[in-house]
mmCIF file of C-alpha atoms in Angstrom:
data_model
loop_
_atom_site.group_PDB
_atom_site.id
_atom_site.type_symbol
_atom_site.label_atom_id
_atom_site.label_comp_id
_atom_site.label_asym_id
_atom_site.label_seq_id
_atom_site.Cartn_x
_atom_site.Cartn_y
_atom_site.Cartn_z
ATOM 1 C CA MET M 1 -37.298 59.976 -44.329
ATOM 2 C CA HIS M 2 -37.923 56.495 -42.081
ATOM 3 C CA GLU M 3 -34.642 54.629 -42.910
ATOM 4 C CA PRO M 4 -32.721 56.163 -40.229
ATOM 5 C CA PHE M 5 -35.328 54.910 -37.919
ATOM 6 C CA ARG M 6 -35.522 51.688 -39.429
ATOM 7 C CA ARG M 7 -31.862 51.301 -39.051
ATOM 8 C CA SER M 8 -32.049 52.749 -35.762
ATOM 9 C CA HIS M 9 -34.693 50.075 -34.618
ATOM 10 C CA ALA M 10 -32.318 47.196 -36.057
ATOM 11 C CA THR M 11 -29.467 48.221 -33.989
ATOM 12 C CA SER M 12 -31.557 48.370 -30.831
ATOM 13 C CA ALA M 13 -33.345 45.277 -31.567
ATOM 14 C CA SER M 14 -29.596 43.329 -32.024
ATOM 15 C CA ILE M 15 -28.222 44.771 -28.625
ATOM 16 C CA VAL M 16 -31.921 43.266 -26.773
ATOM 17 C CA ALA M 17 -30.948 39.923 -28.761
ATOM 18 C CA ALA M 18 -27.200 40.070 -28.014
ATOM 19 C CA SER M 19 -28.323 40.765 -24.691
ATOM 20 C CA ALA M 20 -30.216 38.181 -24.095
ATOM 21 C CA LEU M 21 -28.033 35.943 -25.458
ATOM 22 C CA MET M 22 -25.400 37.453 -22.809
ATOM 23 C CA ALA M 23 -28.091 36.788 -19.975
ATOM 24 C CA LEU M 24 -28.407 33.085 -21.259
ATOM 25 C CA SER M 25 -24.658 32.386 -21.079
ATOM 26 C CA THR M 26 -24.539 33.389 -17.777
ATOM 27 C CA LEU M 27 -27.704 31.349 -16.713
ATOM 28 C CA SER M 28 -25.663 28.457 -17.929
ATOM 29 C CA THR M 29 -22.282 29.053 -16.330
ATOM 30 C CA PRO M 30 -21.369 26.137 -13.535
ATOM 31 C CA GLN M 31 -21.693 28.715 -10.862
ATOM 32 C CA ALA M 32 -25.464 29.965 -12.092
ATOM 33 C CA ALA M 33 -25.843 26.163 -12.326
ATOM 34 C CA ALA M 34 -24.613 25.672 -8.631
ATOM 35 C CA GLN M 35 -27.045 28.525 -7.243
ATOM 36 C CA ASN M 36 -30.025 27.005 -9.127
ATOM 37 C CA TYR M 37 -29.091 23.246 -8.084
ATOM 38 C CA PRO M 38 -31.231 20.839 -7.738
ATOM 39 C CA VAL M 39 -34.010 22.066 -10.395
ATOM 40 C CA ARG M 40 -36.064 18.443 -10.571
ATOM 41 C CA PRO M 41 -35.759 15.021 -7.870
ATOM 42 C CA VAL M 42 -32.454 14.000 -6.746
ATOM 43 C CA ARG M 43 -32.092 10.393 -7.093
ATOM 44 C CA MET M 44 -29.852 8.340 -4.999
ATOM 45 C CA ILE M 45 -28.515 5.322 -5.655
ATOM 46 C CA VAL M 46 -27.846 2.355 -3.215
ATOM 47 C CA ALA M 47 -26.147 -1.121 -4.091
ATOM 48 C CA ASN M 48 -28.677 -2.853 -1.125
ATOM 49 C CA GLY M 49 -32.347 -3.684 -0.568
ATOM 50 C CA PRO M 50 -35.075 -1.551 1.230
ATOM 51 C CA GLY M 51 -33.885 -1.966 4.939
ATOM 52 C CA SER M 52 -30.704 -3.251 4.950
ATOM 53 C CA ALA M 53 -27.915 -0.470 6.701
ATOM 54 C CA PRO M 54 -27.247 1.201 3.649
ATOM 55 C CA ASP M 55 -30.849 2.061 2.938
ATOM 56 C CA VAL M 56 -31.602 3.304 6.049
ATOM 57 C CA ILE M 57 -28.869 5.740 6.115
ATOM 58 C CA ALA M 58 -29.335 6.765 2.393
ATOM 59 C CA ARG M 59 -32.946 7.506 3.472
ATOM 60 C CA LEU M 60 -31.958 9.280 6.750
ATOM 61 C CA LEU M 61 -29.875 11.726 4.793
ATOM 62 C CA GLY M 62 -32.404 11.778 1.920
ATOM 63 C CA THR M 63 -35.219 13.075 3.899
ATOM 64 C CA LYS M 64 -32.624 15.821 5.068
ATOM 65 C CA LEU M 65 -31.293 16.701 1.915
ATOM 66 C CA ALA M 66 -35.074 17.189 0.673
ATOM 67 C CA GLU M 67 -35.808 19.303 3.143
ATOM 68 C CA SER M 68 -33.026 21.704 2.312
ATOM 69 C CA TRP M 69 -33.460 21.753 -1.201
ATOM 70 C CA GLY M 70 -37.462 21.770 -1.526
ATOM 71 C CA GLN M 71 -36.807 18.930 -3.889
ATOM 72 C CA PRO M 72 -37.637 15.129 -3.564
ATOM 73 C CA LEU M 73 -34.852 12.958 -2.993
ATOM 74 C CA VAL M 74 -35.758 9.317 -4.475
ATOM 75 C CA ILE M 75 -33.622 6.442 -3.177
ATOM 76 C CA ASP M 76 -33.114 3.773 -5.937
ATOM 77 C CA ASN M 77 -32.207 0.353 -4.344
ATOM 78 C CA ARG M 78 -30.157 -1.438 -7.132
ATOM 79 C CA PRO M 79 -28.965 -4.509 -5.635
ATOM 80 C CA GLY M 80 -26.525 -7.123 -7.248
ATOM 81 C CA ALA M 81 -23.150 -8.162 -8.676
ATOM 82 C CA THR M 82 -21.607 -6.824 -5.484
ATOM 83 C CA GLY M 83 -22.537 -3.555 -6.626
ATOM 84 C CA LEU M 84 -21.808 -3.369 -10.077
ATOM 85 C CA ILE M 85 -25.087 -2.788 -11.260
ATOM 86 C CA ALA M 86 -25.520 0.300 -8.974
ATOM 87 C CA VAL M 87 -21.620 1.808 -9.508
ATOM 88 C CA GLU M 88 -22.332 1.120 -13.680
ATOM 89 C CA LEU M 89 -25.417 3.540 -13.159
ATOM 90 C CA LEU M 90 -24.062 6.233 -11.541
ATOM 91 C CA ALA M 91 -21.151 6.156 -13.929
ATOM 92 C CA LYS M 92 -23.051 6.649 -17.067
ATOM 93 C CA SER M 93 -25.695 9.128 -15.148
ATOM 94 C CA ALA M 94 -25.453 12.641 -16.357
ATOM 95 C CA PRO M 95 -22.886 14.531 -14.697
ATOM 96 C CA ASP M 96 -25.377 17.325 -13.022
ATOM 97 C CA GLY M 97 -25.899 16.494 -9.519
ATOM 98 C CA HIS M 98 -29.326 15.182 -10.166
ATOM 99 C CA THR M 99 -27.975 11.540 -9.372
ATOM 100 C CA MET M 100 -25.654 10.432 -6.721
ATOM 101 C CA PHE M 101 -24.362 7.112 -5.184
ATOM 102 C CA LEU M 102 -24.354 6.079 -1.431
ATOM 103 C CA SER M 103 -20.619 3.849 -1.483
ATOM 104 C CA THR M 104 -19.290 1.336 0.400
ATOM 105 C CA MET M 105 -16.284 -0.627 1.124
ATOM 106 C CA THR M 106 -17.798 -3.799 -0.429
ATOM 107 C CA GLN M 107 -18.370 -1.508 -3.381
ATOM 108 C CA LEU M 108 -14.651 -0.598 -3.812
ATOM 109 C CA ILE M 109 -13.192 -4.070 -3.122
ATOM 110 C CA ALA M 110 -15.742 -5.447 -5.755
ATOM 111 C CA MET M 111 -14.772 -3.139 -8.152
ATOM 112 C CA ILE M 112 -11.313 -3.738 -7.765
ATOM 113 C CA MET M 113 -11.826 -7.359 -8.407
ATOM 114 C CA PHE M 114 -14.035 -6.263 -11.621
ATOM 115 C CA GLN M 115 -11.283 -3.773 -12.892
ATOM 116 C CA LYS M 116 -13.952 -1.458 -13.615
ATOM 117 C CA TYR M 117 -15.439 1.708 -12.759
ATOM 118 C CA GLN M 118 -12.710 2.422 -9.888
ATOM 119 C CA LEU M 119 -14.250 4.643 -6.937
ATOM 120 C CA ALA M 120 -10.967 6.474 -6.752
ATOM 121 C CA THR M 121 -10.482 7.595 -10.348
ATOM 122 C CA GLU M 122 -13.732 6.832 -11.905
ATOM 123 C CA LEU M 123 -16.288 8.378 -10.025
ATOM 124 C CA ALA M 124 -16.062 12.144 -8.391
ATOM 125 C CA PRO M 125 -16.032 11.787 -4.047
ATOM 126 C CA VAL M 126 -17.913 14.104 -2.270
ATOM 127 C CA THR M 127 -18.232 13.292 1.177
ATOM 128 C CA LEU M 128 -16.931 10.397 3.586
ATOM 129 C CA VAL M 129 -20.755 9.816 5.544
ATOM 130 C CA GLY M 130 -19.501 7.343 8.133
ATOM 131 C CA THR M 131 -17.916 4.365 9.390
ATOM 132 C CA THR M 132 -18.644 1.130 10.825
ATOM 133 C CA PRO M 133 -16.466 -1.452 12.960
ATOM 134 C CA PHE M 134 -16.502 -5.323 12.833
ATOM 135 C CA ALA M 135 -15.604 -7.847 14.868
ATOM 136 C CA ILE M 136 -13.654 -10.948 15.745
ATOM 137 C CA VAL M 137 -16.135 -13.510 16.904
ATOM 138 C CA VAL M 138 -15.577 -17.351 17.917
ATOM 139 C CA PRO M 139 -18.222 -19.946 19.539
ATOM 140 C CA ALA M 140 -18.644 -19.732 23.453
ATOM 141 C CA SER M 141 -17.325 -23.703 23.467
ATOM 142 C CA ILE M 142 -13.832 -22.490 22.485
ATOM 143 C CA PRO M 143 -11.537 -21.522 25.109
ATOM 144 C CA VAL M 144 -10.209 -17.939 23.955
ATOM 145 C CA LYS M 145 -11.343 -14.594 25.596
ATOM 146 C CA THR M 146 -8.551 -12.201 23.619
ATOM 147 C CA ILE M 147 -6.629 -11.946 20.584
ATOM 148 C CA ALA M 148 -3.617 -13.243 21.904
ATOM 149 C CA GLU M 149 -5.170 -16.043 23.399
ATOM 150 C CA TRP M 150 -6.884 -17.179 19.737
ATOM 151 C CA VAL M 151 -3.437 -16.449 17.897
ATOM 152 C CA ALA M 152 -1.826 -19.300 20.341
ATOM 153 C CA TYR M 153 -4.432 -21.441 19.946
ATOM 154 C CA ALA M 154 -5.303 -20.864 16.345
ATOM 155 C CA LYS M 155 -1.124 -21.405 15.978
ATOM 156 C CA GLY M 156 -1.354 -24.568 17.756
ATOM 157 C CA ARG M 157 -3.832 -25.916 15.331
ATOM 158 C CA GLN M 158 -2.384 -24.796 11.973
ATOM 159 C CA GLY M 159 -4.168 -25.784 9.143
ATOM 160 C CA GLN M 160 -7.249 -27.625 11.260
ATOM 161 C CA LEU M 161 -9.440 -24.725 11.588
ATOM 162 C CA LEU M 162 -12.409 -23.209 9.468
ATOM 163 C CA TYR M 163 -13.221 -19.477 9.290
ATOM 164 C CA GLY M 164 -16.294 -18.314 7.525
ATOM 165 C CA SER M 165 -17.462 -15.460 5.711
ATOM 166 C CA GLY M 166 -20.191 -13.566 3.456
ATOM 167 C CA GLY M 167 -19.037 -14.274 0.409
ATOM 168 C CA ASN M 168 -15.621 -15.077 -1.184
ATOM 169 C CA TRP M 169 -13.193 -11.596 -1.320
ATOM 170 C CA GLY M 170 -15.876 -9.544 0.856
ATOM 171 C CA SER M 171 -14.711 -7.077 3.592
ATOM 172 C CA SER M 172 -15.518 -10.659 6.313
ATOM 173 C CA HIS M 173 -13.441 -12.818 4.171
ATOM 174 C CA LEU M 174 -10.565 -10.222 3.611
ATOM 175 C CA CYS M 175 -10.718 -9.407 7.547
ATOM 176 C CA ILE M 176 -9.550 -12.749 8.372
ATOM 177 C CA GLU M 177 -6.862 -13.071 5.661
ATOM 178 C CA LYS M 178 -5.277 -9.807 6.817
ATOM 179 C CA MET M 179 -5.215 -11.127 10.402
ATOM 180 C CA ASN M 180 -4.056 -14.527 9.317
ATOM 181 C CA ALA M 181 -1.456 -12.593 6.524
ATOM 182 C CA MET M 182 -0.135 -10.858 9.696
ATOM 183 C CA VAL M 183 0.284 -13.457 12.770
ATOM 184 C CA GLY M 184 1.014 -16.471 10.229
ATOM 185 C CA LEU M 185 -2.581 -18.558 10.451
ATOM 186 C CA LYS M 186 -3.391 -21.190 7.946
ATOM 187 C CA MET M 187 -6.755 -21.953 8.051
ATOM 188 C CA THR M 188 -9.614 -23.099 5.581
ATOM 189 C CA HIS M 189 -12.065 -20.505 4.147
ATOM 190 C CA VAL M 190 -15.839 -21.324 4.136
ATOM 191 C CA PRO M 191 -17.886 -18.781 2.144
ATOM 192 C CA TYR M 192 -21.566 -18.337 3.278
ATOM 193 C CA ALA M 193 -24.453 -16.310 1.475
ATOM 194 C CA ASN M 194 -25.521 -14.497 4.569
ATOM 195 C CA THR M 195 -24.466 -13.158 8.195
ATOM 196 C CA ALA M 196 -27.044 -15.072 9.799
ATOM 197 C CA THR M 197 -26.293 -18.601 8.559
ATOM 198 C CA THR M 198 -22.643 -17.878 8.840
ATOM 199 C CA LEU M 199 -23.224 -17.102 12.643
ATOM 200 C CA SER M 200 -25.563 -19.781 12.681
ATOM 201 C CA ASP M 201 -23.062 -22.197 12.048
ATOM 202 C CA LEU M 202 -20.606 -20.614 14.241
ATOM 203 C CA ILE M 203 -22.754 -21.298 16.937
ATOM 204 C CA GLY M 204 -22.822 -24.754 15.880
ATOM 205 C CA GLY M 205 -18.927 -25.237 16.037
ATOM 206 C CA ALA M 206 -19.309 -25.870 12.435
ATOM 207 C CA ILE M 207 -16.718 -23.151 11.415
ATOM 208 C CA HIS M 208 -14.321 -21.543 14.480
ATOM 209 C CA VAL M 209 -13.958 -18.111 13.780
ATOM 210 C CA TYR M 210 -15.822 -14.836 11.811
ATOM 211 C CA CYS M 211 -15.440 -10.913 11.162
ATOM 212 C CA PRO M 212 -18.827 -9.567 10.904
ATOM 213 C CA ALA M 213 -20.084 -5.630 10.905
ATOM 214 C CA VAL M 214 -20.651 -5.075 14.907
ATOM 215 C CA PRO M 215 -24.593 -4.095 14.289
ATOM 216 C CA SER M 216 -25.440 -7.914 12.853
ATOM 217 C CA LEU M 217 -24.380 -8.803 16.445
ATOM 218 C CA PRO M 218 -26.007 -8.320 19.134
ATOM 219 C CA ALA M 219 -29.081 -10.963 18.935
ATOM 220 C CA PHE M 220 -26.640 -13.154 18.781
ATOM 221 C CA MET M 221 -24.277 -12.115 21.509
ATOM 222 C CA ALA M 222 -27.543 -12.236 23.493
ATOM 223 C CA SER M 223 -27.552 -15.701 23.473
ATOM 224 C CA GLY M 224 -24.270 -16.246 24.994
ATOM 225 C CA LYS M 225 -22.885 -18.728 22.376
ATOM 226 C CA VAL M 226 -21.108 -16.447 20.791
ATOM 227 C CA ARG M 227 -17.779 -14.408 21.838
ATOM 228 C CA ALA M 228 -16.328 -11.179 20.918
ATOM 229 C CA ILE M 229 -12.440 -10.925 21.427
ATOM 230 C CA GLY M 230 -11.883 -7.660 19.011
ATOM 231 C CA VAL M 231 -12.792 -5.049 17.624
ATOM 232 C CA THR M 232 -11.349 -3.769 14.130
ATOM 233 C CA TYR M 233 -11.358 -0.420 14.983
ATOM 234 C CA GLN M 234 -7.803 1.143 16.092
ATOM 235 C CA LYS M 235 -9.542 2.994 18.998
ATOM 236 C CA PRO M 236 -12.521 1.863 21.415
ATOM 237 C CA THR M 237 -16.099 2.436 19.907
ATOM 238 C CA LYS M 238 -19.553 3.328 21.240
ATOM 239 C CA LEU M 239 -20.536 0.684 19.025
ATOM 240 C CA ALA M 240 -18.859 -2.085 20.911
ATOM 241 C CA PRO M 241 -18.420 -0.909 24.423
ATOM 242 C CA GLY M 242 -15.828 -2.859 26.240
ATOM 243 C CA LEU M 243 -14.561 -4.634 22.923
ATOM 244 C CA VAL M 244 -10.951 -4.124 23.319
ATOM 245 C CA PRO M 245 -8.819 -3.081 19.652
ATOM 246 C CA VAL M 246 -7.365 -6.010 17.758
ATOM 247 C CA SER M 247 -4.737 -3.474 17.109
ATOM 248 C CA ASP M 248 -3.955 -3.686 20.860
ATOM 249 C CA THR M 249 -2.047 -6.892 19.969
ATOM 250 C CA LEU M 250 -1.493 -6.834 16.527
ATOM 251 C CA PRO M 251 -0.241 -3.314 15.805
ATOM 252 C CA GLY M 252 -1.320 -1.700 12.663
ATOM 253 C CA PHE M 253 -4.648 -4.136 12.201
ATOM 254 C CA GLU M 254 -7.609 -2.249 11.017
ATOM 255 C CA MET M 255 -10.864 -3.220 9.392
ATOM 256 C CA LEU M 256 -12.992 0.128 8.741
ATOM 257 C CA GLY M 257 -16.250 -0.200 7.109
ATOM 258 C CA TRP M 258 -17.845 3.081 5.755
ATOM 259 C CA TYR M 259 -20.252 4.846 4.072
ATOM 260 C CA GLY M 260 -19.206 7.527 1.397
ATOM 261 C CA MET M 261 -21.280 9.409 -0.922
ATOM 262 C CA ASN M 262 -20.046 9.768 -4.971
ATOM 263 C CA VAL M 263 -21.165 11.726 -8.064
ATOM 264 C CA PRO M 264 -20.545 10.917 -11.921
ATOM 265 C CA LEU M 265 -17.044 12.184 -12.735
ATOM 266 C CA LYS M 266 -17.725 15.085 -14.145
ATOM 267 C CA THR M 267 -19.977 16.734 -12.118
ATOM 268 C CA PRO M 268 -19.185 20.420 -11.561
ATOM 269 C CA PRO M 269 -16.942 20.944 -8.889
ATOM 270 C CA ASP M 270 -19.916 23.925 -7.579
ATOM 271 C CA ILE M 271 -22.254 21.675 -7.874
ATOM 272 C CA ILE M 272 -20.665 18.855 -5.120
ATOM 273 C CA ALA M 273 -19.661 21.719 -2.950
ATOM 274 C CA LYS M 274 -22.955 22.300 -3.129
ATOM 275 C CA ILE M 275 -23.661 19.036 -1.951
ATOM 276 C CA ASN M 276 -21.357 18.370 0.056
ATOM 277 C CA ALA M 277 -22.041 21.569 2.602
ATOM 278 C CA GLU M 278 -25.949 20.007 2.815
ATOM 279 C CA LEU M 279 -24.261 16.601 3.328
ATOM 280 C CA VAL M 280 -21.786 17.374 6.238
ATOM 281 C CA LYS M 281 -24.385 20.109 7.880
ATOM 282 C CA ALA M 282 -26.993 16.960 7.960
ATOM 283 C CA LEU M 283 -23.834 14.611 9.600
ATOM 284 C CA LYS M 284 -23.126 16.914 12.458
ATOM 285 C CA ASN M 285 -27.115 16.959 13.412
ATOM 286 C CA PRO M 286 -26.953 14.933 16.946
ATOM 287 C CA ASP M 287 -30.621 13.429 15.840
ATOM 288 C CA LEU M 288 -29.100 12.010 12.615
ATOM 289 C CA ALA M 289 -25.948 10.911 14.175
ATOM 290 C CA GLU M 290 -27.732 8.907 16.799
ATOM 291 C CA ARG M 291 -30.176 7.151 14.427
ATOM 292 C CA MET M 292 -27.141 6.305 12.652
ATOM 293 C CA LEU M 293 -25.518 4.720 15.757
ATOM 294 C CA THR M 294 -28.425 2.227 15.860
ATOM 295 C CA VAL M 295 -27.586 1.031 12.396
ATOM 296 C CA GLY M 296 -23.991 0.972 13.183
ATOM 297 C CA ALA M 297 -22.618 3.374 12.006
ATOM 298 C CA GLU M 298 -20.624 6.760 13.651
ATOM 299 C CA ALA M 299 -21.160 10.000 11.510
ATOM 300 C CA VAL M 300 -18.280 11.783 9.682
ATOM 301 C CA GLY M 301 -18.645 14.245 7.625
ATOM 302 C CA SER M 302 -15.326 15.665 5.233
ATOM 303 C CA THR M 303 -14.488 17.567 2.255
ATOM 304 C CA PRO M 304 -14.281 16.073 -1.617
ATOM 305 C CA ALA M 305 -10.218 16.293 -1.104
ATOM 306 C CA GLU M 306 -10.383 14.463 2.380
ATOM 307 C CA PHE M 307 -12.497 11.734 1.075
ATOM 308 C CA ALA M 308 -10.735 11.456 -2.461
ATOM 309 C CA ALA M 309 -7.622 10.742 -0.617
ATOM 310 C CA PHE M 310 -9.223 8.156 1.785
ATOM 311 C CA LEU M 311 -10.535 6.267 -1.560
ATOM 312 C CA LYS M 312 -7.016 6.428 -2.984
ATOM 313 C CA LYS M 313 -5.746 5.091 -0.058
ATOM 314 C CA ASP M 314 -7.980 2.087 0.625
ATOM 315 C CA THR M 315 -7.837 1.088 -2.800
ATOM 316 C CA ASP M 316 -4.012 0.996 -2.645
ATOM 317 C CA HIS M 317 -4.633 -0.934 0.518
ATOM 318 C CA TRP M 318 -6.752 -3.314 -0.349
ATOM 319 C CA THR M 319 -5.005 -4.064 -4.157
ATOM 320 C CA LYS M 320 -1.928 -4.913 -1.735
ATOM 321 C CA VAL M 321 -4.520 -7.084 0.267
ATOM 322 C CA LEU M 322 -6.120 -9.017 -2.764
ATOM 323 C CA LYS M 323 -3.279 -9.738 -4.458
ATOM 324 C CA GLU M 324 -1.011 -11.211 -1.167
ATOM 325 C CA SER M 325 -4.144 -13.749 -1.082
ATOM 326 C CA GLY M 326 -4.263 -15.047 -4.490
ATOM 327 C CA ALA M 327 -7.416 -13.467 -5.624
ATOM 328 C CA LYS M 328 -7.868 -13.713 -9.622
ATOM 329 C CA PHE M 329 -8.752 -10.033 -11.102
ATOM 330 C CA GLY M 330 -10.850 -8.559 -13.758
ATOM 331 C CA ALA M 331 -13.952 -11.342 -12.546
ATOM 332 C CA SER M 332 -16.900 -11.555 -15.256
ATOM 333 C CA SER M 333 -20.093 -10.368 -14.457
ATOM 334 C CA SER M 334 -23.803 -10.462 -15.931
ATOM 335 C CA SER M 335 -23.901 -6.877 -16.030
ATOM 336 C CA LYS M 336 -22.052 -4.963 -19.293
#
């Protein structure tokens, strides 16, 4: 007498179970994951030590993201191997949006050299965060005040002049290599361990020209012993007021330092879109933009597609420059 009831009860139980499974399935879709994101603290990897410009920018962004998301954002400083340690850590992280990386031009160039973890193809782009200019500087003892005068001075001393950099194939090295190639100058490269030592030797006359990032210059410019003769943006910038673009003399010359945000390659597009929206919103905040200027960066903010195109163009550009400079690719590293 109770058999129909039992069958009916079993059928109802099956329907309930199936509905529950469908609900769980719905929650696991990328769209639902993006709606719930983030579900735990987010880590932002930085390939530089605490107190560096990338670290400061990461912390400014991290504070804004934590406020919006209601989840802590932890800055994970992983300096070493010209960024390979940090990039490799991101590339091997779960693609769920809970690990991101503040990338820079330095890491893009280094990964081209290492032939590992190419930023344009092996990481997912989120946004271009900001840009920073470099400057061509000479000792005040050299009688040149413009790029045109420097070119004339150097051409009259082919093979006799020395230029400094912060290390082989870094941005300051490639900046001078690029300028030398454009105008046919021959100089000897002297790599240093850091900007302060390079600028000290420039002041002392041990080297004759250098191309540091603009934020490192104010203290040395104040001494009156260093003269900046051109900025590497193609337009004037408030980060280097009064300094004429190198491109005014050498059309097409540009050295654009930058900061970007990347996540692991297979991160769902909806999660990338959510991260992008919050970062762009933060970068348009006047207070944050002003604070970025104090560490020498102009806030930008872009779509993931725009940043992807930017990374491809920069990769193609620096690959060409490196090849023309005689760089050897596939350099070994202690990080495996």
